[in-house]
Amino acid sequence: MNKAITDGLVLMPAPFAAGLATWSSGDGTPGSDTYAGAGGGVYVPADQDFGGCMEIVKSSSTQKIRYMGDTPILPGCYLRVTARVKVIAGAMPSVRIAGWAGVNNTTPVTGVTTFGPAKALTTYGQVVEVSAIIGTGQRGGVDMVWTRANLGHLGLDFTGANGGVLRIDDIVVEDITSAFLRDMLAQVDVRDYG
């Protein structure tokens, strides 16, 4: 198995500069509330650390940000999701990579972990990076094993105290399958296929 399995697939979510209508405050499924309009998000075109970014005020116990586009989850593939965030004012929450795993856009996969490790935000203006790995096989270093999923709506969760003003840089999704499988592997490992 090699990098060719994701050649041509679009893994990266749309940047916030393209508009917040594709970013959900729910699970990211069709019909979810978005950060455009009543969702409480605004696009900041010139942040000193991020360039363009999204700004929100944390107002629920688990404040979600999910890309509404489909990120394909393929057997044998491993994806790293990375985000950079900071607190501008108010309460200091924790942040983690999270997502919605689905068989299709309306049928969730149950019984799987849908978030990665959390990091506490402790200093105003300090940029904190979080990442998590999603894959189809139970391997060391994989935070979210989605064996039956065909797609995901990926993003972040903010947990903890409400009232914080947060800025989020564009979320990055990259294929890191090669970190788990040799490029010229002649055997198939059943763990990669559930």
C-alpha positions as YAML, in Angstrom:
chain: A
units: angstrom
residues:
- id: 1
  name: MET
  ca: [0.00, 0.00, 0.00]
- id: 2
  name: ASN
  ca: [1.39, 3.43, -0.85]
- id: 3
  name: LYS
  ca: [0.59, 7.10, -1.25]
- id: 4
  name: ALA
  ca: [-1.09, 6.44, -4.60]
- id: 5
  name: ILE
  ca: [-4.29, 5.35, -2.85]
- id: 6
  name: THR
  ca: [-5.09, 8.96, -1.93]
- id: 7
  name: ASP
  ca: [-3.72, 10.62, -5.08]
- id: 8
  name: GLY
  ca: [-6.49, 12.75, -6.53]
- id: 9
  name: LEU
  ca: [-8.65, 12.70, -3.40]
- id: 10
  name: VAL
  ca: [-9.42, 16.02, -1.77]
- id: 11
  name: LEU
  ca: [-8.57, 15.66, 1.90]
- id: 12
  name: MET
  ca: [-8.15, 19.32, 2.86]
- id: 13
  name: PRO
  ca: [-11.19, 21.19, 4.15]
- id: 14
  name: ALA
  ca: [-12.06, 24.51, 2.55]
- id: 15
  name: PRO
  ca: [-10.22, 27.45, 4.13]
- id: 16
  name: PHE
  ca: [-12.21, 29.78, 6.35]
- id: 17
  name: ALA
  ca: [-11.58, 32.54, 3.77]
- id: 18
  name: ALA
  ca: [-13.95, 30.67, 1.40]
- id: 19
  name: GLY
  ca: [-16.82, 31.37, 3.80]
- id: 20
  name: LEU
  ca: [-18.17, 29.92, 7.04]
- id: 21
  name: ALA
  ca: [-21.26, 28.33, 5.46]
- id: 22
  name: THR
  ca: [-19.35, 25.04, 5.07]
- id: 23
  name: TRP
  ca: [-18.37, 24.98, 8.75]
- id: 24
  name: SER
  ca: [-20.90, 23.50, 11.16]
- id: 25
  name: SER
  ca: [-21.48, 24.08, 14.85]
- id: 26
  name: GLY
  ca: [-23.06, 20.59, 14.89]
- id: 27
  name: ASP
  ca: [-21.87, 17.29, 13.43]
- id: 28
  name: GLY
  ca: [-21.25, 18.63, 9.93]
- id: 29
  name: THR
  ca: [-24.01, 16.54, 8.39]
- id: 30
  name: PRO
  ca: [-26.45, 18.05, 5.87]
- id: 31
  name: GLY
  ca: [-28.80, 20.49, 7.60]
- id: 32
  name: SER
  ca: [-26.43, 21.19, 10.50]
- id: 33
  name: ASP
  ca: [-26.25, 24.76, 11.80]
- id: 34
  name: THR
  ca: [-23.31, 26.64, 10.31]
- id: 35
  name: TYR
  ca: [-21.04, 29.39, 11.57]
- id: 36
  name: ALA
  ca: [-22.30, 31.68, 8.82]
- id: 37
  name: GLY
  ca: [-25.07, 33.94, 10.02]
- id: 38
  name: ALA
  ca: [-26.53, 32.79, 13.34]
- id: 39
  name: GLY
  ca: [-23.71, 30.35, 14.09]
- id: 40
  name: GLY
  ca: [-21.67, 32.94, 15.95]
- id: 41
  name: GLY
  ca: [-18.50, 32.73, 13.88]
- id: 42
  name: VAL
  ca: [-16.74, 35.53, 12.03]
- id: 43
  name: TYR
  ca: [-13.90, 35.49, 9.55]
- id: 44
  name: VAL
  ca: [-10.87, 37.56, 10.63]
- id: 45
  name: PRO
  ca: [-8.82, 38.39, 7.50]
- id: 46
  name: ALA
  ca: [-5.60, 39.58, 9.15]
- id: 47
  name: ASP
  ca: [-4.62, 37.83, 12.38]
- id: 48
  name: GLN
  ca: [-0.94, 38.36, 13.29]
- id: 49
  name: ASP
  ca: [-0.32, 34.62, 13.81]
- id: 50
  name: PHE
  ca: [-2.66, 32.98, 11.31]
- id: 51
  name: GLY
  ca: [-3.32, 35.41, 8.50]
- id: 52
  name: GLY
  ca: [-7.00, 34.66, 7.90]
- id: 53
  name: CYS
  ca: [-8.83, 32.69, 10.62]
- id: 54
  name: MET
  ca: [-12.22, 32.06, 12.21]
- id: 55
  name: GLU
  ca: [-13.17, 33.67, 15.52]
- id: 56
  name: ILE
  ca: [-15.86, 32.27, 17.81]
- id: 57
  name: VAL
  ca: [-17.10, 32.77, 21.35]
- id: 58
  name: LYS
  ca: [-17.40, 29.47, 23.23]
- id: 59
  name: SER
  ca: [-21.03, 29.20, 24.33]
- id: 60
  name: SER
  ca: [-21.79, 25.51, 24.91]
- id: 61
  name: SER
  ca: [-20.25, 22.76, 27.03]
- id: 62
  name: THR
  ca: [-18.79, 21.15, 23.91]
- id: 63
  name: GLN
  ca: [-18.41, 23.76, 21.19]
- id: 64
  name: LYS
  ca: [-18.05, 21.93, 17.87]
- id: 65
  name: ILE
  ca: [-16.49, 23.00, 14.61]
- id: 66
  name: ARG
  ca: [-16.97, 20.48, 11.78]
- id: 67
  name: TYR
  ca: [-16.26, 20.76, 8.08]
- id: 68
  name: MET
  ca: [-19.45, 19.91, 6.19]
- id: 69
  name: GLY
  ca: [-17.60, 18.51, 3.18]
- id: 70
  name: ASP
  ca: [-16.94, 14.77, 3.06]
- id: 71
  name: THR
  ca: [-13.44, 13.62, 3.97]
- id: 72
  name: PRO
  ca: [-13.03, 10.08, 2.56]
- id: 73
  name: ILE
  ca: [-11.98, 7.37, 5.01]
- id: 74
  name: LEU
  ca: [-10.40, 4.57, 2.99]
- id: 75
  name: PRO
  ca: [-9.36, 1.11, 4.22]
- id: 76
  name: GLY
  ca: [-5.64, 1.10, 4.95]
- id: 77
  name: CYS
  ca: [-5.35, 4.92, 5.04]
- id: 78
  name: TYR
  ca: [-4.26, 7.03, 7.99]
- id: 79
  name: LEU
  ca: [-5.00, 10.74, 8.18]
- id: 80
  name: ARG
  ca: [-3.50, 13.33, 10.52]
- id: 81
  name: VAL
  ca: [-5.77, 16.25, 11.37]
- id: 82
  name: THR
  ca: [-3.98, 19.33, 12.74]
- id: 83
  name: ALA
  ca: [-5.23, 22.70, 13.95]
- id: 84
  name: ARG
  ca: [-3.70, 25.77, 15.55]
- id: 85
  name: VAL
  ca: [-5.78, 27.82, 17.97]
- id: 86
  name: LYS
  ca: [-5.46, 30.59, 20.54]
- id: 87
  name: VAL
  ca: [-7.56, 32.37, 23.17]
- id: 88
  name: ILE
  ca: [-7.94, 36.12, 22.72]
- id: 89
  name: ALA
  ca: [-10.05, 36.91, 25.82]
- id: 90
  name: GLY
  ca: [-12.35, 35.37, 28.42]
- id: 91
  name: ALA
  ca: [-12.34, 31.87, 29.85]
- id: 92
  name: MET
  ca: [-9.70, 29.28, 28.96]
- id: 93
  name: PRO
  ca: [-11.16, 26.07, 27.50]
- id: 94
  name: SER
  ca: [-9.47, 22.89, 26.28]
- id: 95
  name: VAL
  ca: [-9.27, 21.92, 22.62]
- id: 96
  name: ARG
  ca: [-9.13, 18.59, 20.77]
- id: 97
  name: ILE
  ca: [-9.40, 17.27, 17.24]
- id: 98
  name: ALA
  ca: [-12.80, 15.65, 16.73]
- id: 99
  name: GLY
  ca: [-15.04, 14.35, 14.00]
- id: 100
  name: TRP
  ca: [-18.22, 12.62, 12.92]
- id: 101
  name: ALA
  ca: [-17.72, 9.16, 11.39]
- id: 102
  name: GLY
  ca: [-20.29, 7.95, 8.89]
- id: 103
  name: VAL
  ca: [-21.22, 5.17, 6.54]
- id: 104
  name: ASN
  ca: [-22.79, 7.94, 4.44]
- id: 105
  name: ASN
  ca: [-23.88, 11.52, 5.13]
- id: 106
  name: THR
  ca: [-26.86, 10.49, 7.25]
- id: 107
  name: THR
  ca: [-25.81, 7.21, 8.90]
- id: 108
  name: PRO
  ca: [-23.26, 7.54, 11.73]
- id: 109
  name: VAL
  ca: [-20.85, 4.79, 12.71]
- id: 110
  name: THR
  ca: [-21.50, 3.99, 16.36]
- id: 111
  name: GLY
  ca: [-19.11, 2.61, 18.95]
- id: 112
  name: VAL
  ca: [-16.01, 4.45, 17.67]
- id: 113
  name: THR
  ca: [-13.89, 7.13, 19.33]
- id: 114
  name: THR
  ca: [-14.70, 10.51, 17.81]
- id: 115
  name: PHE
  ca: [-12.10, 12.76, 19.42]
- id: 116
  name: GLY
  ca: [-8.38, 12.88, 20.09]
- id: 117
  name: PRO
  ca: [-6.39, 13.99, 23.12]
- id: 118
  name: ALA
  ca: [-7.27, 17.39, 24.60]
- id: 119
  name: LYS
  ca: [-4.90, 20.27, 25.35]
- id: 120
  name: ALA
  ca: [-5.68, 23.01, 27.84]
- id: 121
  name: LEU
  ca: [-5.38, 26.59, 26.62]
- id: 122
  name: THR
  ca: [-3.67, 28.51, 29.41]
- id: 123
  name: THR
  ca: [-2.28, 31.80, 28.06]
- id: 124
  name: TYR
  ca: [-3.92, 34.59, 26.06]
- id: 125
  name: GLY
  ca: [-2.48, 34.91, 22.57]
- id: 126
  name: GLN
  ca: [-0.40, 31.72, 22.79]
- id: 127
  name: VAL
  ca: [-0.75, 29.56, 19.66]
- id: 128
  name: VAL
  ca: [-1.45, 25.92, 20.58]
- id: 129
  name: GLU
  ca: [-1.33, 23.11, 18.03]
- id: 130
  name: VAL
  ca: [-3.43, 19.98, 18.39]
- id: 131
  name: SER
  ca: [-3.44, 16.92, 16.18]
- id: 132
  name: ALA
  ca: [-4.91, 13.45, 16.04]
- id: 133
  name: ILE
  ca: [-4.65, 10.49, 13.72]
- id: 134
  name: ILE
  ca: [-7.66, 8.78, 12.18]
- id: 135
  name: GLY
  ca: [-7.28, 5.36, 10.60]
- id: 136
  name: THR
  ca: [-9.06, 2.16, 9.76]
- id: 137
  name: GLY
  ca: [-6.72, -0.12, 11.69]
- id: 138
  name: GLN
  ca: [-6.00, -0.60, 15.39]
- id: 139
  name: ARG
  ca: [-2.36, 0.50, 15.51]
- id: 140
  name: GLY
  ca: [-0.21, 2.32, 18.02]
- id: 141
  name: GLY
  ca: [-0.51, 6.07, 17.62]
- id: 142
  name: VAL
  ca: [-3.98, 6.02, 16.02]
- id: 143
  name: ASP
  ca: [-6.31, 8.15, 18.14]
- id: 144
  name: MET
  ca: [-9.57, 7.42, 16.32]
- id: 145
  name: VAL
  ca: [-10.05, 3.96, 14.78]
- id: 146
  name: TRP
  ca: [-12.93, 4.15, 12.28]
- id: 147
  name: THR
  ca: [-13.10, 0.64, 10.80]
- id: 148
  name: ARG
  ca: [-16.60, 0.86, 9.32]
- id: 149
  name: ALA
  ca: [-16.57, 4.52, 8.25]
- id: 150
  name: ASN
  ca: [-16.54, 5.65, 4.63]
- id: 151
  name: LEU
  ca: [-16.38, 9.37, 5.35]
- id: 152
  name: GLY
  ca: [-15.92, 11.88, 8.11]
- id: 153
  name: HIS
  ca: [-16.76, 15.47, 8.96]
- id: 154
  name: LEU
  ca: [-13.60, 16.63, 10.70]
- id: 155
  name: GLY
  ca: [-12.78, 19.56, 12.95]
- id: 156
  name: LEU
  ca: [-12.44, 20.55, 16.59]
- id: 157
  name: ASP
  ca: [-14.14, 20.44, 19.97]
- id: 158
  name: PHE
  ca: [-13.67, 23.10, 22.64]
- id: 159
  name: THR
  ca: [-14.58, 21.84, 26.12]
- id: 160
  name: GLY
  ca: [-14.58, 23.39, 29.58]
- id: 161
  name: ALA
  ca: [-15.52, 26.91, 30.61]
- id: 162
  name: ASN
  ca: [-17.70, 29.07, 28.36]
- id: 163
  name: GLY
  ca: [-17.10, 32.69, 27.36]
- id: 164
  name: GLY
  ca: [-13.67, 32.41, 25.75]
- id: 165
  name: VAL
  ca: [-13.01, 34.28, 22.51]
- id: 166
  name: LEU
  ca: [-11.11, 31.84, 20.29]
- id: 167
  name: ARG
  ca: [-9.31, 32.09, 16.98]
- id: 168
  name: ILE
  ca: [-8.75, 29.05, 14.79]
- id: 169
  name: ASP
  ca: [-6.35, 28.73, 11.85]
- id: 170
  name: ASP
  ca: [-7.33, 26.67, 8.80]
- id: 171
  name: ILE
  ca: [-7.56, 22.97, 9.65]
- id: 172
  name: VAL
  ca: [-5.09, 20.69, 7.89]
- id: 173
  name: VAL
  ca: [-5.80, 17.07, 6.89]
- id: 174
  name: GLU
  ca: [-2.92, 15.05, 5.46]
- id: 175
  name: ASP
  ca: [-2.33, 11.46, 4.41]
- id: 176
  name: ILE
  ca: [0.31, 9.90, 6.69]
- id: 177
  name: THR
  ca: [-0.26, 6.29, 5.67]
- id: 178
  name: SER
  ca: [3.46, 5.90, 4.98]
- id: 179
  name: ALA
  ca: [4.16, 6.34, 8.71]
- id: 180
  name: PHE
  ca: [2.28, 3.10, 9.35]
- id: 181
  name: LEU
  ca: [2.97, 1.08, 6.22]
- id: 182
  name: ARG
  ca: [6.12, 0.68, 4.17]
- id: 183
  name: ASP
  ca: [5.76, 2.03, 0.62]
- id: 184
  name: MET
  ca: [6.68, -1.33, -0.92]
- id: 185
  name: LEU
  ca: [4.84, -3.59, 1.50]
- id: 186
  name: ALA
  ca: [4.08, -6.91, -0.21]
- id: 187
  name: GLN
  ca: [1.70, -8.16, 2.47]
- id: 188
  name: VAL
  ca: [-1.68, -7.02, 3.69]
- id: 189
  name: ASP
  ca: [-2.21, -6.48, 7.40]
- id: 190
  name: VAL
  ca: [-5.81, -7.29, 8.37]
- id: 191
  name: ARG
  ca: [-5.72, -4.60, 11.09]
- id: 192
  name: ASP
  ca: [-5.84, -1.97, 8.33]
- id: 193
  name: TYR
  ca: [-9.16, -3.31, 7.07]
- id: 194
  name: GLY
  ca: [-11.00, -3.83, 10.35]
...
